[in-house]
CSV table of C-alpha atoms in Angstrom, one decimal:
chain,number,residue,atom,x,y,z
A,28,CYS,CA,7.6,-18.1,-46.1
A,29,HIS,CA,6.2,-18.4,-42.5
A,30,VAL,CA,5.8,-14.6,-42.1
A,31,ALA,CA,3.9,-14.3,-45.4
A,32,ASP,CA,1.6,-17.2,-44.3
A,33,LEU,CA,1.1,-15.3,-41.0
A,34,MET,CA,0.0,-12.1,-42.8
A,35,ALA,CA,-2.6,-14.0,-44.8
A,36,SER,CA,-3.8,-16.1,-41.8
A,37,ARG,CA,-7.3,-15.8,-40.4
A,38,HIS,CA,-5.7,-15.0,-37.0
A,39,MET,CA,-4.0,-11.9,-38.4
A,40,ILE,CA,-7.0,-10.7,-40.5
A,41,SER,CA,-9.3,-11.0,-37.6
A,42,THR,CA,-7.2,-8.5,-35.6
A,43,LEU,CA,-7.4,-5.8,-38.3
A,44,PRO,CA,-10.0,-3.1,-38.2
A,45,GLY,CA,-12.7,-4.1,-40.7
A,46,ARG,CA,-11.1,-7.6,-40.9
A,47,SER,CA,-9.3,-6.6,-44.1
A,48,PHE,CA,-6.0,-5.2,-45.5
A,49,GLU,CA,-7.8,-3.0,-47.9
A,50,GLY,CA,-6.7,0.6,-47.5
A,51,LYS,CA,-4.3,-0.3,-44.7
A,52,VAL,CA,-0.7,1.2,-44.7
A,53,VAL,CA,2.0,-1.4,-44.0
A,54,CYS,CA,5.7,-0.8,-43.6
A,55,VAL,CA,8.0,-3.8,-44.0
A,56,VAL,CA,11.6,-3.8,-42.8
A,57,ALA,CA,13.3,-6.4,-45.1
A,58,ALA,CA,16.9,-7.4,-45.7
A,59,PHE,CA,18.8,-10.2,-47.5
A,60,SER,CA,18.7,-12.2,-44.3
A,61,GLY,CA,15.0,-11.5,-43.8
A,62,ALA,CA,13.7,-12.3,-47.2
A,63,GLU,CA,10.4,-13.6,-45.7
A,64,CYS,CA,9.5,-10.0,-44.9
A,65,MET,CA,9.6,-9.2,-48.7
A,66,ALA,CA,7.1,-12.0,-49.3
A,67,ALA,CA,5.0,-10.8,-46.4
A,68,GLY,CA,4.9,-7.3,-47.9
A,69,LEU,CA,3.8,-8.6,-51.3
A,70,VAL,CA,1.1,-10.7,-49.7
A,71,SER,CA,-0.2,-7.6,-47.9
A,72,ALA,CA,-0.2,-5.7,-51.2
A,73,MET,CA,-2.1,-8.6,-52.9
A,74,LEU,CA,-4.7,-8.3,-50.1
A,75,GLY,CA,-5.2,-4.5,-50.8
A,76,ALA,CA,-2.7,-2.8,-48.6
A,77,LYS,CA,-0.3,0.1,-49.4
A,78,VAL,CA,3.2,-1.2,-48.7
A,79,MET,CA,6.5,0.6,-48.0
A,80,PHE,CA,9.6,-1.6,-48.1
A,81,VAL,CA,12.6,-0.4,-46.1
A,82,CYS,CA,15.7,-2.3,-47.2
A,83,GLU,CA,19.5,-2.2,-47.2
A,84,ARG,CA,21.0,0.4,-49.5
A,85,ASN,CA,22.8,-2.2,-51.7
A,86,LEU,CA,19.6,-4.2,-52.2
A,87,GLU,CA,17.3,-1.3,-53.2
A,88,THR,CA,17.6,-2.1,-56.9
A,89,TYR,CA,16.6,-5.8,-56.3
A,90,PHE,CA,13.6,-4.8,-54.3
A,91,GLN,CA,12.5,-2.3,-56.9
A,92,HIS,CA,12.8,-5.1,-59.5
A,93,ASN,CA,10.6,-7.4,-57.4
A,94,VAL,CA,8.0,-4.7,-57.0
A,95,ARG,CA,7.9,-4.1,-60.8
A,96,LEU,CA,7.5,-7.8,-61.4
A,97,PHE,CA,4.6,-7.9,-58.9
A,98,ARG,CA,2.8,-5.0,-60.5
A,99,ARG,CA,3.3,-6.3,-64.0
A,100,ASP,CA,3.0,-10.1,-63.7
A,101,ALA,CA,1.2,-11.0,-60.5
A,102,LEU,CA,-2.3,-12.2,-61.2
A,103,ASP,CA,-5.0,-10.3,-59.3
A,104,TYR,CA,-6.8,-13.4,-58.1
A,105,THR,CA,-8.0,-11.6,-54.9
A,106,LYS,CA,-9.5,-8.7,-56.9
A,107,THR,CA,-8.0,-6.4,-54.2
A,108,LYS,CA,-4.5,-6.1,-55.5
A,109,GLY,CA,-2.8,-2.9,-54.2
A,110,LYS,CA,-1.1,-0.6,-56.7
A,111,THR,CA,0.9,1.5,-54.1
A,112,LEU,CA,4.3,-0.2,-53.4
A,113,LEU,CA,7.3,1.9,-52.6
A,114,VAL,CA,10.9,1.1,-51.8
A,115,THR,CA,13.3,3.2,-49.6
A,116,SER,CA,16.7,2.3,-48.4
A,117,CYS,CA,18.5,2.7,-45.1
A,118,SER,CA,21.8,1.7,-43.6
A,119,PRO,CA,23.5,1.7,-40.2
A,120,GLY,CA,24.5,5.2,-39.3
A,121,ARG,CA,22.3,6.7,-42.1
A,122,THR,CA,18.8,6.2,-40.7
A,123,GLN,CA,17.2,9.5,-41.8
A,124,ASN,CA,14.6,7.6,-43.9
A,125,PHE,CA,13.7,5.4,-40.9
A,126,ASP,CA,11.0,7.7,-39.5
A,127,GLY,CA,7.3,7.0,-39.3
A,128,GLY,CA,6.2,10.4,-40.3
A,129,LEU,CA,8.4,10.5,-43.4
A,130,LEU,CA,7.4,7.0,-44.5
A,131,SER,CA,3.7,7.7,-44.1
A,132,GLU,CA,4.2,11.0,-46.0
A,133,LYS,CA,5.7,9.1,-48.9
A,134,LEU,CA,2.7,6.9,-49.0
A,135,GLN,CA,0.4,9.9,-48.7
A,136,ALA,CA,-1.2,8.5,-45.6
A,137,PRO,CA,-1.8,10.1,-42.2
A,138,SER,CA,0.1,7.3,-40.3
A,139,LEU,CA,1.3,3.7,-40.6
A,140,ASP,CA,-1.2,1.0,-39.7
A,141,MET,CA,1.2,-1.8,-39.2
A,142,ILE,CA,5.0,-2.4,-39.2
A,143,VAL,CA,6.4,-5.8,-39.8
A,144,MET,CA,10.1,-6.6,-39.0
A,145,THR,CA,12.4,-9.3,-37.9
A,146,GLU,CA,15.3,-8.7,-35.5
A,147,ALA,CA,17.7,-9.9,-38.2
A,148,SER,CA,16.4,-7.5,-40.8
A,149,VAL,CA,16.6,-4.6,-38.3
A,150,SER,CA,20.2,-5.4,-37.5
A,151,ARG,CA,21.1,-5.2,-41.2
A,152,VAL,CA,19.0,-2.1,-42.1
A,153,VAL,CA,19.3,0.0,-38.9
A,154,GLY,CA,22.2,-1.5,-37.0
A,155,ASP,CA,22.9,-4.1,-34.4
A,156,LEU,CA,20.7,-3.2,-31.5
A,157,GLY,CA,20.9,-6.5,-29.7
A,158,GLY,CA,17.3,-7.5,-30.5
A,159,ILE,CA,14.2,-6.7,-28.5
A,160,THR,CA,15.8,-7.8,-25.2
A,161,GLY,CA,19.1,-6.1,-25.8
A,162,GLY,CA,21.1,-9.3,-26.4
A,163,ARG,CA,24.2,-9.9,-24.4
A,164,ARG,CA,24.5,-6.2,-23.5
A,165,GLY,CA,21.1,-6.4,-21.9
A,166,GLU,CA,20.2,-2.9,-23.1
A,167,ALA,CA,16.9,-2.9,-24.9
A,168,ALA,CA,16.6,0.9,-24.8
A,169,GLY,CA,18.1,1.2,-28.3
A,170,PHE,CA,15.6,-1.1,-29.9
A,171,PHE,CA,12.6,0.7,-28.3
A,172,ARG,CA,14.1,4.1,-29.2
A,173,MET,CA,14.2,2.9,-32.8
A,174,LEU,CA,10.6,1.8,-32.5
A,175,GLY,CA,9.7,5.2,-31.0
A,176,ASP,CA,11.0,6.9,-34.3
A,177,LEU,CA,8.5,4.8,-36.2
A,178,VAL,CA,5.5,5.0,-33.8
A,179,PRO,CA,5.3,8.2,-31.8
A,180,PRO,CA,3.3,8.3,-28.5
A,181,HIS,CA,-0.5,8.0,-28.7
A,182,SER,CA,-0.2,6.5,-32.2
A,183,SER,CA,-2.5,3.7,-33.2
A,184,SER,CA,0.2,1.9,-35.3
A,185,LYS,CA,0.9,-1.8,-34.5
A,186,ILE,CA,4.3,-3.5,-34.7
A,187,LEU,CA,4.8,-7.1,-35.4
A,188,VAL,CA,8.3,-8.3,-34.4
A,189,VAL,CA,9.6,-11.7,-35.3
A,190,CYS,CA,12.1,-12.5,-32.5
A,191,ASP,CA,14.5,-14.6,-34.5
A,192,GLN,CA,17.6,-13.5,-32.5
A,193,SER,CA,16.2,-13.4,-29.0
A,194,ALA,CA,13.8,-16.4,-29.1
A,195,VAL,CA,15.4,-18.0,-26.1
A,196,ASP,CA,16.0,-14.8,-24.0
A,197,ILE,CA,12.4,-13.6,-24.5
A,198,MET,CA,10.9,-16.7,-23.0
A,199,GLU,CA,13.3,-17.0,-20.0
A,200,GLU,CA,13.1,-15.3,-16.6
A,201,PRO,CA,15.5,-12.4,-16.5
A,202,ARG,CA,18.7,-12.8,-14.5
A,203,PHE,CA,19.4,-9.8,-12.3
A,204,LYS,CA,22.8,-8.5,-11.5
A,205,GLY,CA,24.0,-6.1,-8.8
A,206,ASP,CA,23.3,-5.9,-5.1
A,207,LYS,CA,20.3,-7.4,-3.3
A,208,ALA,CA,18.3,-4.2,-3.1
A,209,GLU,CA,18.7,-3.6,-6.8
A,210,ARG,CA,17.6,-7.1,-7.6
A,211,THR,CA,14.6,-6.8,-5.3
A,212,GLU,CA,13.5,-3.5,-6.9
A,213,THR,CA,14.0,-4.7,-10.5
A,214,ALA,CA,12.2,-8.0,-9.7
A,215,SER,CA,9.2,-6.1,-8.3
A,216,ILE,CA,9.0,-4.0,-11.4
A,217,SER,CA,9.2,-7.0,-13.6
A,218,LEU,CA,6.6,-8.9,-11.7
A,219,SER,CA,4.2,-6.0,-11.8
A,220,SER,CA,4.5,-5.6,-15.6
A,221,TRP,CA,4.3,-9.4,-16.0
A,222,SER,CA,1.1,-9.6,-13.9
A,223,LEU,CA,-0.9,-7.2,-16.1
A,224,PRO,CA,-1.1,-9.0,-19.4
A,225,GLU,CA,-1.1,-12.8,-19.1
A,226,ASP,CA,0.5,-13.5,-22.4
A,227,VAL,CA,3.6,-11.3,-22.1
A,228,PRO,CA,6.8,-13.4,-22.0
A,229,PRO,CA,9.0,-12.9,-18.9
A,230,GLY,CA,11.9,-11.7,-20.9
A,231,LEU,CA,9.8,-9.1,-22.7
A,232,ALA,CA,8.1,-8.0,-19.5
A,233,ALA,CA,11.5,-7.2,-17.9
A,234,VAL,CA,12.5,-4.8,-20.7
A,235,LEU,CA,9.2,-3.4,-21.9
A,236,PRO,CA,9.0,0.4,-21.2
A,237,SER,CA,6.0,1.9,-19.6
A,238,ASP,CA,4.9,3.6,-22.8
A,239,TRP,CA,4.5,0.4,-24.7
A,240,GLN,CA,2.2,-2.6,-24.5
A,241,GLY,CA,3.2,-6.0,-25.8
A,242,ARG,CA,2.0,-9.6,-26.0
A,243,THR,CA,2.8,-12.8,-27.8
A,244,PHE,CA,0.9,-12.9,-31.1
A,245,CYS,CA,1.9,-16.4,-32.1
A,246,GLN,CA,4.8,-18.8,-32.5
A,247,LEU,CA,6.5,-19.7,-35.8
A,248,PRO,CA,8.2,-23.0,-36.5
A,249,GLN,CA,11.5,-23.6,-34.7
A,250,ASN,CA,10.0,-22.0,-31.6
A,251,ILE,CA,10.4,-18.4,-32.9
A,252,PRO,CA,8.0,-16.1,-31.0
A,253,VAL,CA,6.2,-13.2,-32.7
A,254,VAL,CA,5.5,-10.2,-30.5
A,255,TRP,CA,2.7,-7.7,-31.0
A,256,LEU,CA,3.6,-4.1,-29.8
A,257,GLU,CA,1.5,-1.0,-29.6
A,258,ARG,CA,1.1,2.2,-27.7
A,259,PRO,CA,-1.1,2.0,-24.5
A,260,ASP,CA,-3.4,5.0,-25.2
A,261,PRO,CA,-3.7,5.4,-29.0
A,262,GLU,CA,-5.6,8.4,-30.3
A,263,VAL,CA,-8.2,7.2,-32.7
A,264,VAL,CA,-8.3,9.3,-35.8
A,265,LYS,CA,-11.9,9.5,-37.1
A,266,LYS,CA,-12.1,9.9,-40.8
A,267,LYS,CA,-14.6,12.5,-42.0
A,268,PRO,CA,-17.4,11.1,-44.0
A,269,THR,CA,-17.5,12.0,-47.6
A,270,PRO,CA,-19.9,14.8,-48.2
A,271,LEU,CA,-22.9,14.1,-50.3
A,272,VAL,CA,-22.8,16.0,-53.6
A,273,CYS,CA,-26.3,16.5,-55.0
A,274,ARG,CA,-26.5,16.2,-58.7
A,275,PRO,CA,-27.8,19.2,-60.7
A,276,PRO,CA,-31.5,19.1,-61.7
A,277,MET,CA,-32.0,17.1,-64.9
A,278,PRO,CA,-34.9,17.5,-67.3
A,279,PRO,CA,-37.6,15.0,-66.5
A,280,MET,CA,-37.7,12.1,-68.8
A,281,GLY,CA,-41.0,11.4,-70.5
A,282,ALA,CA,-42.8,13.9,-68.2
A,283,SER,CA,-45.7,16.0,-69.4
A,284,SER,CA,-45.0,18.8,-67.1
A,285,SER,CA,-41.9,20.8,-66.2
A,286,ARG,CA,-42.9,20.5,-62.5
A,287,CYS,CA,-42.5,16.7,-62.5
A,288,GLY,CA,-39.9,15.6,-59.9
A,289,CYS,CA,-39.1,12.2,-61.6
A,290,GLY,CA,-36.0,13.6,-63.4
A,291,GLY,CA,-34.0,14.6,-60.3
A,292,HIS,CA,-35.8,17.8,-59.3
A,293,LEU,CA,-35.9,18.4,-55.5
A,294,GLN,CA,-39.6,19.2,-54.8
A,295,SER,CA,-40.6,20.9,-51.5
A,296,PRO,CA,-44.2,20.4,-50.5
A,297,LEU,CA,-44.0,23.3,-48.0
A,298,LEU,CA,-46.0,26.4,-49.0
A,299,GLY,CA,-46.6,24.9,-52.4
A,300,GLN,CA,-43.1,25.5,-53.6
A,301,ARG,CA,-42.0,23.8,-56.9
A,302,VAL,CA,-38.9,23.7,-59.0
A,303,GLU,CA,-39.4,24.7,-62.6
A,304,ASN,CA,-36.8,23.8,-65.2
A,305,LYS,CA,-36.6,26.3,-68.0
A,306,GLU,CA,-34.6,23.8,-70.0
A,307,TRP,CA,-37.6,21.5,-70.1
A,308,PHE,CA,-39.6,24.0,-72.2
A,309,ALA,CA,-36.8,24.3,-74.8
A,310,LYS,CA,-36.4,20.5,-75.0
A,311,ASN,CA,-40.2,20.1,-75.3
A,312,ALA,CA,-40.3,22.6,-78.1
A,313,GLU,CA,-37.5,20.9,-80.0
A,314,LEU,CA,-39.3,17.5,-79.6
A,315,LYS,CA,-42.5,18.9,-81.0
A,316,GLN,CA,-40.7,20.5,-83.9
A,317,ALA,CA,-39.0,17.2,-84.7
A,318,LEU,CA,-42.3,15.3,-84.6
A,319,MET,CA,-44.0,17.8,-86.8
A,320,THR,CA,-41.1,17.6,-89.3
A,321,HIS,CA,-41.2,13.8,-89.3
A,322,ASN,CA,-45.0,13.7,-89.9
A,323,SER,CA,-44.9,16.2,-92.7
A,324,LEU,CA,-42.2,14.2,-94.5
A,325,LYS,CA,-44.3,11.1,-94.2
A,326,GLN,CA,-47.3,12.8,-95.7
A,327,MET,CA,-45.4,14.0,-98.8
A,328,PRO,CA,-46.2,12.0,-101.9
């Protein structure tokens, strides 16, 4: 469960806003061949995140069963266990559910904070797109077009891609085809994009569109690179602070005057203004009557 260990690692948590998964919205693309993503989603939920699982259509029942077991039997040892876990299905040729706006709407969230996927799980759920580098076809436009459906421009969502199919291609220098002029032009574009971030692999720099930013996040065992993708100019959505709701004036406890502010009365020293509570007089009269009744009963022979 290397991906699950990565989600709970100090390196991952240190990159999150607030250094915590609490309240974050995580989408996990999981399939039978990418079972580690299922465990990664459950780890995120245990750390307090809202999780949406996107799986193959024929595996939706099994994923829902695992989610029910997690809700019912998983011990909340972190004291932050999330309760929002949803499962939706998708299949090649029927990718209507694979949309960032639709997924966040199901989770009742403004947007997705993080998307976790492996190239193998994407090929099973969405279709064979050749991986992040385009595979043998060398066409990465389909993969980034799929990512564009999840993360629109100027979005602050982050994507974590486990490159389990293009681990070799992403670390190698691209091989250019065509005439000399085309090779020179493509090489200059590749070198310019490679020179900006120092930790972008050469294979990724050659196919990375201008409206995306990427870097190597870490490397899993068996030399499998993990790539971090995001939009270059995200719009930060500021959450409105919760308005303060003043409690209504309460009768002062143990006060000898209705003008006492110890019971929640808002007193204004300007112009000698005071807040008088009419209920205080009624409660004070009831208290006096109760004391008089009590004393009279004690004096009876």
